[in-house]
Tab-separated table of C-alpha atoms and ligand atoms in Angstrom:
chain	number	residue	atom	x	y	z
K	1	UNK	CA	29.649	37.865	-33.539
K	2	UNK	CA	31.547	38.870	-30.406
K	3	UNK	CA	35.215	39.359	-31.321
K	4	UNK	CA	37.608	36.682	-30.170
K	5	UNK	CA	39.900	38.003	-27.458
K	6	UNK	CA	42.810	35.822	-28.500
K	7	UNK	CA	42.593	37.124	-32.035
K	8	UNK	CA	42.435	40.724	-30.771
K	9	UNK	CA	45.525	40.167	-28.651
K	10	UNK	CA	47.328	38.677	-31.580
K	11	UNK	CA	46.569	41.729	-33.767
K	12	UNK	CA	47.452	44.235	-31.056
K	13	UNK	CA	50.799	42.658	-30.289
K	14	UNK	CA	51.964	42.447	-33.914
K	15	UNK	CA	55.367	43.945	-34.633
K	16	UNK	CA	57.553	44.297	-37.695
K	17	UNK	CA	56.853	46.474	-40.716
K	18	UNK	CA	55.714	43.648	-42.982
K	19	UNK	CA	53.283	42.214	-40.422
K	20	UNK	CA	51.884	45.656	-39.604
K	21	UNK	CA	51.337	46.552	-43.257
K	22	UNK	CA	49.520	43.260	-43.687
K	23	UNK	CA	47.258	44.099	-40.712
K	24	UNK	CA	46.445	47.544	-42.132
K	25	UNK	CA	45.713	46.000	-45.537
K	26	UNK	CA	43.345	43.524	-43.944
K	27	UNK	CA	41.554	46.298	-42.033
K	28	UNK	CA	41.319	48.403	-45.197
K	29	UNK	CA	39.652	45.528	-47.050
K	30	UNK	CA	37.035	45.254	-44.256
K	31	UNK	CA	36.499	49.015	-44.361
K	32	UNK	CA	36.026	48.915	-48.148
K	33	UNK	CA	33.478	46.129	-47.869
K	34	UNK	CA	31.439	47.531	-44.959
K	35	UNK	CA	31.644	51.322	-45.113
K	36	UNK	CA	33.419	52.192	-48.381
K	37	UNK	CA	36.311	54.520	-49.076
K	38	UNK	CA	34.622	57.892	-48.639
K	39	UNK	CA	36.041	60.072	-45.865
K	40	UNK	CA	33.563	62.232	-43.981
K	41	UNK	CA	34.729	65.590	-42.679
K	42	UNK	CA	33.566	66.988	-39.354
K	43	UNK	CA	34.963	70.446	-38.710
K	44	UNK	CA	35.850	70.695	-35.040
K	45	UNK	CA	35.202	73.809	-32.966
K	46	UNK	CA	36.989	73.856	-29.601
K	47	UNK	CA	34.347	75.970	-27.944
K	48	UNK	CA	35.967	76.461	-24.532
K	49	UNK	CA	38.972	75.311	-22.517
K	50	UNK	CA	37.228	75.834	-19.191
K	51	UNK	CA	36.901	72.485	-17.457
K	52	UNK	CA	35.555	71.499	-14.057
K	53	UNK	CA	37.374	68.167	-14.144
K	54	UNK	CA	40.956	67.337	-13.406
K	55	UNK	CA	41.971	64.267	-15.427
K	56	UNK	CA	45.672	63.761	-14.683
K	57	UNK	CA	46.703	63.286	-18.323
K	58	UNK	CA	45.046	66.378	-19.788
K	59	UNK	CA	46.698	69.739	-20.439
K	60	UNK	CA	43.514	71.794	-19.873
K	61	UNK	CA	42.478	70.122	-16.603
K	62	UNK	CA	41.146	72.477	-13.938
K	63	UNK	CA	44.284	72.080	-11.801
K	64	UNK	CA	46.558	73.587	-14.447
K	65	UNK	CA	46.915	77.322	-13.720
K	66	UNK	CA	49.498	77.885	-16.464
K	67	UNK	CA	47.344	79.472	-19.139
K	68	UNK	CA	44.326	81.733	-19.714
K	69	UNK	CA	40.892	80.251	-20.154
K	70	UNK	CA	38.553	81.185	-23.026
K	71	UNK	CA	35.045	80.564	-24.281
K	72	UNK	CA	34.347	81.436	-27.907
K	73	UNK	CA	31.501	83.915	-28.299
K	74	UNK	CA	28.259	82.740	-29.864
K	75	UNK	CA	28.882	85.087	-32.764
K	76	UNK	CA	32.395	83.750	-33.464
K	77	UNK	CA	31.279	80.135	-33.138
K	78	UNK	CA	28.435	80.719	-35.596
K	79	UNK	CA	30.876	82.339	-38.026
K	80	UNK	CA	33.060	79.210	-37.833
K	81	UNK	CA	30.020	77.012	-38.456
K	82	UNK	CA	29.056	79.165	-41.436
K	83	UNK	CA	32.555	78.695	-42.860
K	84	UNK	CA	32.189	74.953	-42.404
K	85	UNK	CA	28.859	75.008	-44.223
K	86	UNK	CA	30.263	77.081	-47.092
K	87	UNK	CA	33.102	74.578	-47.506
K	88	UNK	CA	30.495	71.795	-47.710
K	89	UNK	CA	31.705	69.856	-44.707
K	90	UNK	CA	28.759	67.588	-43.934
K	91	UNK	CA	29.016	67.958	-40.162
K	92	UNK	CA	30.772	69.650	-37.333
K	93	UNK	CA	31.894	68.666	-33.846
K	94	UNK	CA	31.622	70.951	-30.860
K	95	UNK	CA	34.159	70.017	-28.203
K	96	UNK	CA	35.131	71.630	-24.895
K	97	UNK	CA	36.081	71.038	-21.306
K	98	UNK	CA	33.289	69.799	-19.088
K	99	UNK	CA	30.798	72.224	-17.548
K	100	UNK	CA	27.251	71.593	-16.388
K	101	UNK	CA	26.103	75.056	-15.245
K	102	UNK	CA	23.016	76.721	-16.665
K	103	UNK	CA	24.829	79.489	-18.577
K	104	UNK	CA	26.853	76.848	-20.424
K	105	UNK	CA	23.878	74.606	-21.180
K	106	UNK	CA	22.012	77.631	-22.540
K	107	UNK	CA	24.973	78.807	-24.639
K	108	UNK	CA	25.351	75.371	-26.261
K	109	UNK	CA	21.584	75.138	-26.892
K	110	UNK	CA	21.567	78.538	-28.552
K	111	UNK	CA	24.588	77.669	-30.653
K	112	UNK	CA	22.961	74.430	-31.818
K	113	UNK	CA	19.789	76.217	-32.865
K	114	UNK	CA	21.859	78.885	-34.641
K	115	UNK	CA	23.859	76.290	-36.587
K	116	UNK	CA	20.716	74.477	-37.689
K	117	UNK	CA	19.215	77.763	-38.809
K	118	UNK	CA	22.206	79.039	-40.769
K	119	UNK	CA	22.589	75.713	-42.587
K	120	UNK	CA	18.878	75.065	-43.239
K	121	UNK	CA	19.231	71.992	-41.068
K	122	UNK	CA	21.907	70.606	-43.367
K	123	UNK	CA	24.949	70.547	-41.074
K	124	UNK	CA	25.061	67.438	-38.887
K	125	UNK	CA	26.232	68.165	-35.343
K	126	UNK	CA	28.296	65.977	-33.006
K	127	UNK	CA	28.871	67.036	-29.417
K	128	UNK	CA	31.839	66.137	-27.229
K	129	UNK	CA	31.082	67.965	-23.990
K	130	UNK	CA	31.552	65.319	-21.342
K	131	UNK	CA	29.245	63.913	-18.701
K	132	UNK	CA	25.830	65.569	-18.414
K	133	UNK	CA	22.366	64.734	-17.079
K	134	UNK	CA	19.756	63.007	-19.244
K	135	UNK	CA	17.818	66.262	-19.269
K	136	UNK	CA	20.764	68.192	-20.697
K	137	UNK	CA	21.462	65.514	-23.301
K	138	UNK	CA	17.785	65.683	-24.295
K	139	UNK	CA	17.808	69.471	-24.475
K	140	UNK	CA	20.817	69.511	-26.754
K	141	UNK	CA	19.335	66.738	-28.891
K	142	UNK	CA	16.130	68.721	-29.318
K	143	UNK	CA	18.187	71.813	-30.180
K	144	UNK	CA	19.777	69.960	-33.101
K	145	UNK	CA	22.708	67.721	-32.083
K	146	UNK	CA	22.405	64.100	-33.167
K	147	UNK	CA	25.746	62.485	-32.354
K	148	UNK	CA	27.774	62.461	-29.137
K	149	UNK	CA	31.335	61.381	-28.410
K	150	UNK	CA	32.239	60.409	-24.877
K	151	UNK	CA	35.414	58.409	-24.487
K	152	UNK	CA	35.639	56.137	-21.463
K	153	UNK	CA	39.450	56.578	-21.705
K	154	UNK	CA	40.223	53.030	-20.469
K	155	UNK	CA	38.026	50.175	-19.303
K	156	UNK	CA	40.643	48.993	-16.807
K	157	UNK	CA	39.022	50.265	-13.596
K	158	UNK	CA	42.304	50.320	-11.651
K	159	UNK	CA	44.019	52.341	-14.349
K	160	UNK	CA	40.999	54.651	-14.548
K	161	UNK	CA	41.275	55.314	-10.814
K	162	UNK	CA	45.002	55.996	-11.098
K	163	UNK	CA	44.510	58.520	-13.891
K	164	UNK	CA	41.670	60.483	-12.295
K	165	UNK	CA	40.829	62.146	-8.981
K	166	UNK	CA	38.601	60.110	-6.647
K	167	UNK	CA	35.372	61.866	-7.674
K	168	UNK	CA	35.760	60.890	-11.365
K	169	UNK	CA	33.821	57.678	-11.720
K	170	UNK	CA	34.059	55.136	-14.535
K	171	UNK	CA	30.573	53.727	-13.880
K	172	UNK	CA	29.027	57.189	-14.074
K	173	UNK	CA	30.752	57.777	-17.382
K	174	UNK	CA	29.651	54.410	-18.701
K	175	UNK	CA	26.092	55.146	-17.644
K	176	UNK	CA	26.216	58.367	-19.667
K	177	UNK	CA	26.546	56.201	-22.794
K	178	UNK	CA	23.186	54.641	-21.906
K	179	UNK	CA	21.638	58.065	-21.280
K	180	UNK	CA	22.863	59.274	-24.648
K	181	UNK	CA	21.303	56.305	-26.371
K	182	UNK	CA	18.079	56.923	-24.509
K	183	UNK	CA	18.074	60.540	-25.668
K	184	UNK	CA	18.338	59.281	-29.279
K	185	UNK	CA	21.950	60.094	-30.178
K	186	UNK	CA	24.305	58.138	-32.365
K	187	UNK	CA	26.772	57.217	-29.656
K	188	UNK	CA	30.547	57.244	-29.858
K	189	UNK	CA	33.172	56.315	-27.324
K	190	UNK	CA	36.862	55.460	-27.296
K	191	UNK	CA	40.006	55.114	-25.260
K	192	UNK	CA	43.560	56.349	-25.244
K	193	UNK	CA	46.255	53.854	-26.131
K	194	UNK	CA	49.740	53.840	-24.589
K	195	UNK	CA	48.628	54.987	-21.133
K	196	UNK	CA	51.210	54.309	-18.423
K	197	UNK	CA	50.694	50.765	-17.172
K	198	UNK	CA	48.187	49.821	-19.896
K	199	UNK	CA	48.604	46.340	-21.424
K	200	UNK	CA	47.472	44.697	-24.684
K	201	UNK	CA	45.069	42.707	-22.549
K	202	UNK	CA	43.467	45.997	-21.399
K	203	UNK	CA	43.099	47.201	-24.972
K	204	UNK	CA	41.555	43.906	-26.085
K	205	UNK	CA	39.048	44.341	-23.231
K	206	UNK	CA	38.386	47.918	-24.448
K	207	UNK	CA	37.444	46.581	-27.892
K	208	UNK	CA	35.152	43.955	-26.350
K	209	UNK	CA	33.555	46.789	-24.344
K	210	UNK	CA	32.886	48.728	-27.582
K	211	UNK	CA	31.219	45.613	-28.973
K	212	UNK	CA	29.146	44.938	-25.850
K	213	UNK	CA	28.035	48.586	-25.635
K	214	UNK	CA	27.037	48.389	-29.306
K	215	UNK	CA	28.538	51.812	-30.047
K	216	UNK	CA	28.118	53.498	-33.420
K	217	UNK	CA	31.318	55.529	-33.527
K	218	UNK	CA	34.853	55.424	-32.185
K	219	UNK	CA	37.308	58.236	-31.542
K	220	UNK	CA	40.541	56.831	-30.180
K	221	UNK	CA	44.080	58.018	-30.121
K	222	UNK	CA	47.510	57.633	-28.611
K	223	UNK	CA	48.098	59.143	-25.205
K	224	UNK	CA	50.617	62.001	-25.543
K	225	UNK	CA	52.160	63.300	-22.292
K	226	UNK	CA	51.857	66.993	-21.415
K	227	UNK	CA	54.448	68.896	-19.370
K	228	UNK	CA	52.060	70.649	-16.977
K	229	UNK	CA	50.242	67.554	-15.748
K	230	UNK	CA	51.008	65.150	-12.892
K	231	UNK	CA	52.287	62.765	-15.600
K	232	UNK	CA	54.877	65.277	-16.874
K	233	UNK	CA	57.741	62.857	-16.139
K	234	UNK	CA	56.562	60.827	-19.153
K	235	UNK	CA	57.326	63.656	-21.614
K	236	UNK	CA	60.989	62.785	-21.649
K	237	UNK	CA	61.548	59.455	-23.333
K	238	UNK	CA	58.158	59.526	-25.073
K	239	UNK	CA	58.494	57.534	-28.281
K	240	UNK	CA	56.392	59.168	-31.013
K	241	UNK	CA	56.765	56.426	-33.585
K	242	UNK	CA	55.811	53.744	-31.120
K	243	UNK	CA	52.741	55.737	-30.048
K	244	UNK	CA	51.755	56.227	-33.701
K	245	UNK	CA	51.999	52.494	-34.365
K	246	UNK	CA	49.881	51.709	-31.291
K	247	UNK	CA	47.244	54.171	-32.499
K	248	UNK	CA	47.162	52.655	-35.993
K	249	UNK	CA	47.020	49.086	-34.682
K	250	UNK	CA	44.058	49.987	-32.497
K	251	UNK	CA	42.169	51.481	-35.450
K	252	UNK	CA	42.903	48.402	-37.570
K	253	UNK	CA	41.881	45.932	-34.861
K	254	UNK	CA	38.632	47.845	-34.243
K	255	UNK	CA	37.785	47.934	-37.945
K	256	UNK	CA	38.400	44.198	-38.308
K	257	UNK	CA	36.456	43.365	-35.138
K	258	UNK	CA	33.550	45.839	-35.353
K	259	UNK	CA	33.238	46.311	-39.125
K	260	UNK	CA	30.494	48.891	-39.770
K	261	UNK	CA	31.128	51.571	-37.120
K	262	UNK	CA	32.477	55.017	-37.961
K	263	UNK	CA	36.090	55.398	-36.822
K	264	UNK	CA	37.833	58.762	-36.606
K	265	UNK	CA	41.439	59.298	-37.551
K	266	UNK	CA	42.302	61.748	-34.794
K	267	UNK	CA	44.432	64.847	-34.452
K	268	UNK	CA	46.678	63.025	-31.948
K	269	UNK	CA	47.933	60.902	-34.875
K	270	UNK	CA	48.743	64.067	-36.775
K	271	UNK	CA	50.644	65.385	-33.756
K	272	UNK	CA	52.929	62.363	-34.034
K	273	UNK	CA	53.419	62.417	-37.801
K	274	UNK	CA	52.455	65.017	-40.429
K	275	UNK	CA	50.699	62.274	-42.429
K	276	UNK	CA	49.338	60.510	-39.327
K	277	UNK	CA	45.693	61.070	-40.183
K	278	UNK	CA	46.099	59.721	-43.731
K	279	UNK	CA	47.821	56.668	-42.220
K	280	UNK	CA	44.769	56.274	-39.980
K	281	UNK	CA	42.504	56.189	-43.053
K	282	UNK	CA	44.649	53.447	-44.567
K	283	UNK	CA	44.448	51.477	-41.312
K	284	UNK	CA	40.625	51.516	-41.368
K	285	UNK	CA	39.326	54.916	-40.183
K	286	UNK	CA	36.679	56.749	-42.259
K	287	UNK	CA	36.060	60.072	-40.461
K	288	UNK	CA	38.431	63.041	-40.243
K	289	UNK	CA	37.975	66.121	-38.103
K	290	UNK	CA	39.776	69.171	-39.479
K	291	UNK	CA	40.219	71.810	-36.804
K	292	UNK	CA	38.201	74.909	-37.733
K	293	UNK	CA	38.640	76.739	-34.426
K	294	UNK	CA	39.744	80.311	-35.011
K	295	UNK	CA	43.554	80.220	-34.724
K	296	UNK	CA	43.590	82.902	-32.030
K	297	UNK	CA	42.145	80.305	-29.590
K	298	UNK	CA	44.313	77.348	-30.597
K	299	UNK	CA	47.135	77.878	-28.122
K	300	UNK	CA	44.618	77.594	-25.310
K	301	UNK	CA	43.414	74.107	-26.242
K	302	UNK	CA	46.530	72.029	-25.707
K	303	UNK	CA	45.163	68.735	-24.394
K	304	UNK	CA	48.560	67.203	-25.075
K	305	UNK	CA	52.063	68.287	-26.025
K	306	UNK	CA	52.665	69.370	-29.622
K	307	UNK	CA	49.004	69.489	-30.663
K	308	UNK	CA	49.098	70.768	-34.259
K	309	UNK	CA	48.260	74.401	-34.586
K	310	UNK	CA	47.815	74.451	-38.319
K	311	UNK	CA	45.367	76.873	-39.756
K	312	UNK	CA	43.073	74.375	-41.416
K	313	UNK	CA	40.542	77.042	-42.198
K	314	UNK	CA	42.959	78.490	-44.717
K	315	UNK	CA	41.839	77.512	-48.209
K	316	UNK	CA	45.391	76.497	-48.975
K	317	UNK	CA	45.686	73.920	-46.195
K	318	UNK	CA	42.237	72.588	-46.980
K	319	UNK	CA	43.327	72.048	-50.568
K	320	UNK	CA	46.482	70.285	-49.515
K	321	UNK	CA	44.553	68.089	-47.074
K	322	UNK	CA	42.056	67.175	-49.818
K	323	UNK	CA	44.921	66.407	-52.213
K	324	UNK	CA	46.716	64.176	-49.742
K	325	UNK	CA	43.495	62.283	-48.999
K	326	UNK	CA	42.909	61.736	-52.691
K	327	UNK	CA	46.513	60.616	-53.099
K	328	UNK	CA	45.878	57.713	-50.742
K	329	UNK	CA	42.943	56.667	-52.947
K	330	UNK	CA	40.026	57.973	-50.875
K	331	UNK	CA	37.282	60.407	-51.821
K	332	UNK	CA	35.721	63.093	-49.603
K	333	UNK	CA	31.988	63.021	-48.883
K	334	UNK	CA	31.371	66.763	-49.309
K	335	UNK	CA	28.006	67.885	-48.012
K	336	UNK	CA	27.150	64.414	-46.668
K	337	UNK	CA	26.427	63.533	-43.054
K	338	UNK	CA	28.168	60.188	-43.286
K	339	UNK	CA	26.201	58.686	-40.426
K	340	UNK	CA	27.532	55.373	-39.106
K	341	UNK	CA	26.068	52.395	-40.945
K	342	UNK	CA	26.076	50.613	-37.603
K	343	UNK	CA	23.482	53.026	-36.223
K	344	UNK	CA	20.952	52.098	-38.893
K	345	UNK	CA	21.622	48.402	-38.461
K	346	UNK	CA	21.111	48.864	-34.707
K	347	UNK	CA	17.835	50.743	-35.288
K	348	UNK	CA	16.664	48.056	-37.705
K	349	UNK	CA	17.319	45.241	-35.250
K	350	UNK	CA	15.531	47.148	-32.454
K	351	UNK	CA	12.519	47.596	-34.758
K	352	UNK	CA	12.577	43.914	-35.734
K	353	UNK	CA	12.668	42.858	-32.066
K	354	UNK	CA	9.677	45.096	-31.385
K	355	UNK	CA	7.766	43.570	-34.323
K	356	UNK	CA	8.547	40.061	-33.111
K	357	UNK	CA	7.330	40.994	-29.649
K	358	UNK	CA	3.997	42.256	-30.969
O	401	SAH	N1	36.015	67.287	-21.878
O	401	SAH	C1	35.449	66.364	-22.789
O	401	SAH	C2	35.917	66.568	-24.229
O	401	SAH	C3	37.272	67.163	-24.424
O	401	SAH	S1	38.627	66.146	-23.992
O	401	SAH	C4	35.755	64.942	-22.370
O	401	SAH	O1	36.707	64.732	-21.618
O	401	SAH	O2	35.014	64.061	-22.780
O	401	SAH	C5	38.616	65.022	-25.353
O	401	SAH	C6	39.548	63.867	-25.233
O	401	SAH	O3	40.890	64.292	-25.250
O	401	SAH	C7	39.451	63.053	-23.969
O	401	SAH	O4	38.368	62.161	-23.995
O	401	SAH	C8	40.810	62.357	-23.932
O	401	SAH	O5	40.714	61.030	-24.431
O	401	SAH	C9	41.670	63.195	-24.881
O	401	SAH	N2	42.923	63.606	-24.223
O	401	SAH	C10	43.044	64.343	-23.105
O	401	SAH	N3	44.358	64.429	-22.749
O	401	SAH	C11	45.061	63.721	-23.661
O	401	SAH	C12	46.440	63.419	-23.826
O	401	SAH	N4	47.361	63.877	-22.997
O	401	SAH	N5	46.794	62.661	-24.890
O	401	SAH	C13	45.877	62.220	-25.766
O	401	SAH	N6	44.557	62.459	-25.652
O	401	SAH	C14	44.145	63.203	-24.610
O	402	SF4	FE1	38.431	68.139	-18.860
O	402	SF4	FE2	38.050	66.427	-20.883
O	402	SF4	FE3	40.538	67.250	-20.182
O	402	SF4	FE4	39.214	65.597	-18.539
O	402	SF4	S1	39.893	65.150	-20.650
O	402	SF4	S2	40.326	67.451	-17.930
O	402	SF4	S3	37.117	66.328	-18.826
O	402	SF4	S4	38.887	68.494	-21.032
C-alpha cells in the first residue's frame, strides 16, 4: 500500500528522546518481521576520485582543484577484492566519481570479470558509478555486477537545480533507474537529508518516490558540508547531532513505510558519531559497507568533511566492528549475498502478471 504522506510527515517531524526511541523501536520491529536481524556486509572500494561532474555539495567534484586525483590500479583493486573474499564478506561495492569514457568502462569491466574469477562467482557486486548509457549498464551487468546504487539526491526539482550546475538533470538521473532495471540490476537509490532549504515535506515526497519507483535498496545519509565546495559557508554552525537524528529518522520512516527493501547504514552516520552505523541498524537498516579501500587512497576520497579514515581492513578493527554489531543484538551474514527480499517479491509479481496475461 502506498505510504500515507501525513503519517510520513508525522514520523519525520518527531522530536524528543522518548518519541524518537519509540520510532526506532517501531522500525526495528518491522525490520525483524520483514527482513530479519542479520546484517550484510558489502566491502566498499573507492576506485577513483576522478569525476566529470560538479555537484555543489561534493568534496571531489571536478571544480575542486585542491587535491590530487587517483585511480586504483586493476591489480590493487583485485587485491582488495581478494581480501574481502577471504574475510567472507558476501559482497562488495565499487564506487567512484562519474566517468563515461571508454578506458574507464573497460577498466570496470575487466575488474568485474577479475572479481568473479577470483571468488568463483561467489562475491556479489554492487556498482555506484553514476549515470551511464543502457549499453554500459548492460556491459557491466554481463561482466558480473548485479546491483546498482544511484541516489537521486533530492526529488525536489528546485532544490536539485540549486545544488547542481545547469547540465545536471534530475529527469536524466531518474531515467537511469529505469535503464538499470531494464538491464536486470537490483536497483537502489536514495537522497541526502538536511540539505540547505530541504523541508520535511520534501523528504516525505522522497519516500513516496522510492515507493513509486519500486526500488529494491536504499542508501541515504545526512548531508555534511565540505569546506572546498560552493556550500562551504555551511561548515560553520553545522550541527552533527541534529544531522545524525535526521539520518536515523529517515531510515526508520523508510523501514516502516517500505518494509522489505535493503537499507544501508552509511558511513556519513559514522562520520557524525563513532557508533552512528550501529544506531542506523537499530533504526531499521540491514546493510553495512565497511570501507576496504587501501588506506593510502583514503585522503583523496573526501566527499564530505570528517569522513572517517579508519583502517577497516585491519583485522583488529574488523573484530571490533563485529563485536559492536553483536552487542546491539544483530548477527553478521558472512559469505551471504543478502539480496533485497523486495527484489524477489518484485520479480514474482512481474511473473504473475505475465502468467495472467497469457
Ligand atoms: N559519483 C557517483 C558515486 C559517488 S558519490 C554518484 O554521484 O552517484 C556517492 C554519494 O555521495 C552521492 O550520491 C551523494 O549522495 C553523496 N555525497 C556527496 N557529497 C556529500 C556530502 N557533502 N554529504 C553527504 N553525502 C554526500
Ligand atoms: Fe561526482 Fe558523485 Fe560527487 Fe557528484 S556526488 S561530484 S557525481 S562524485
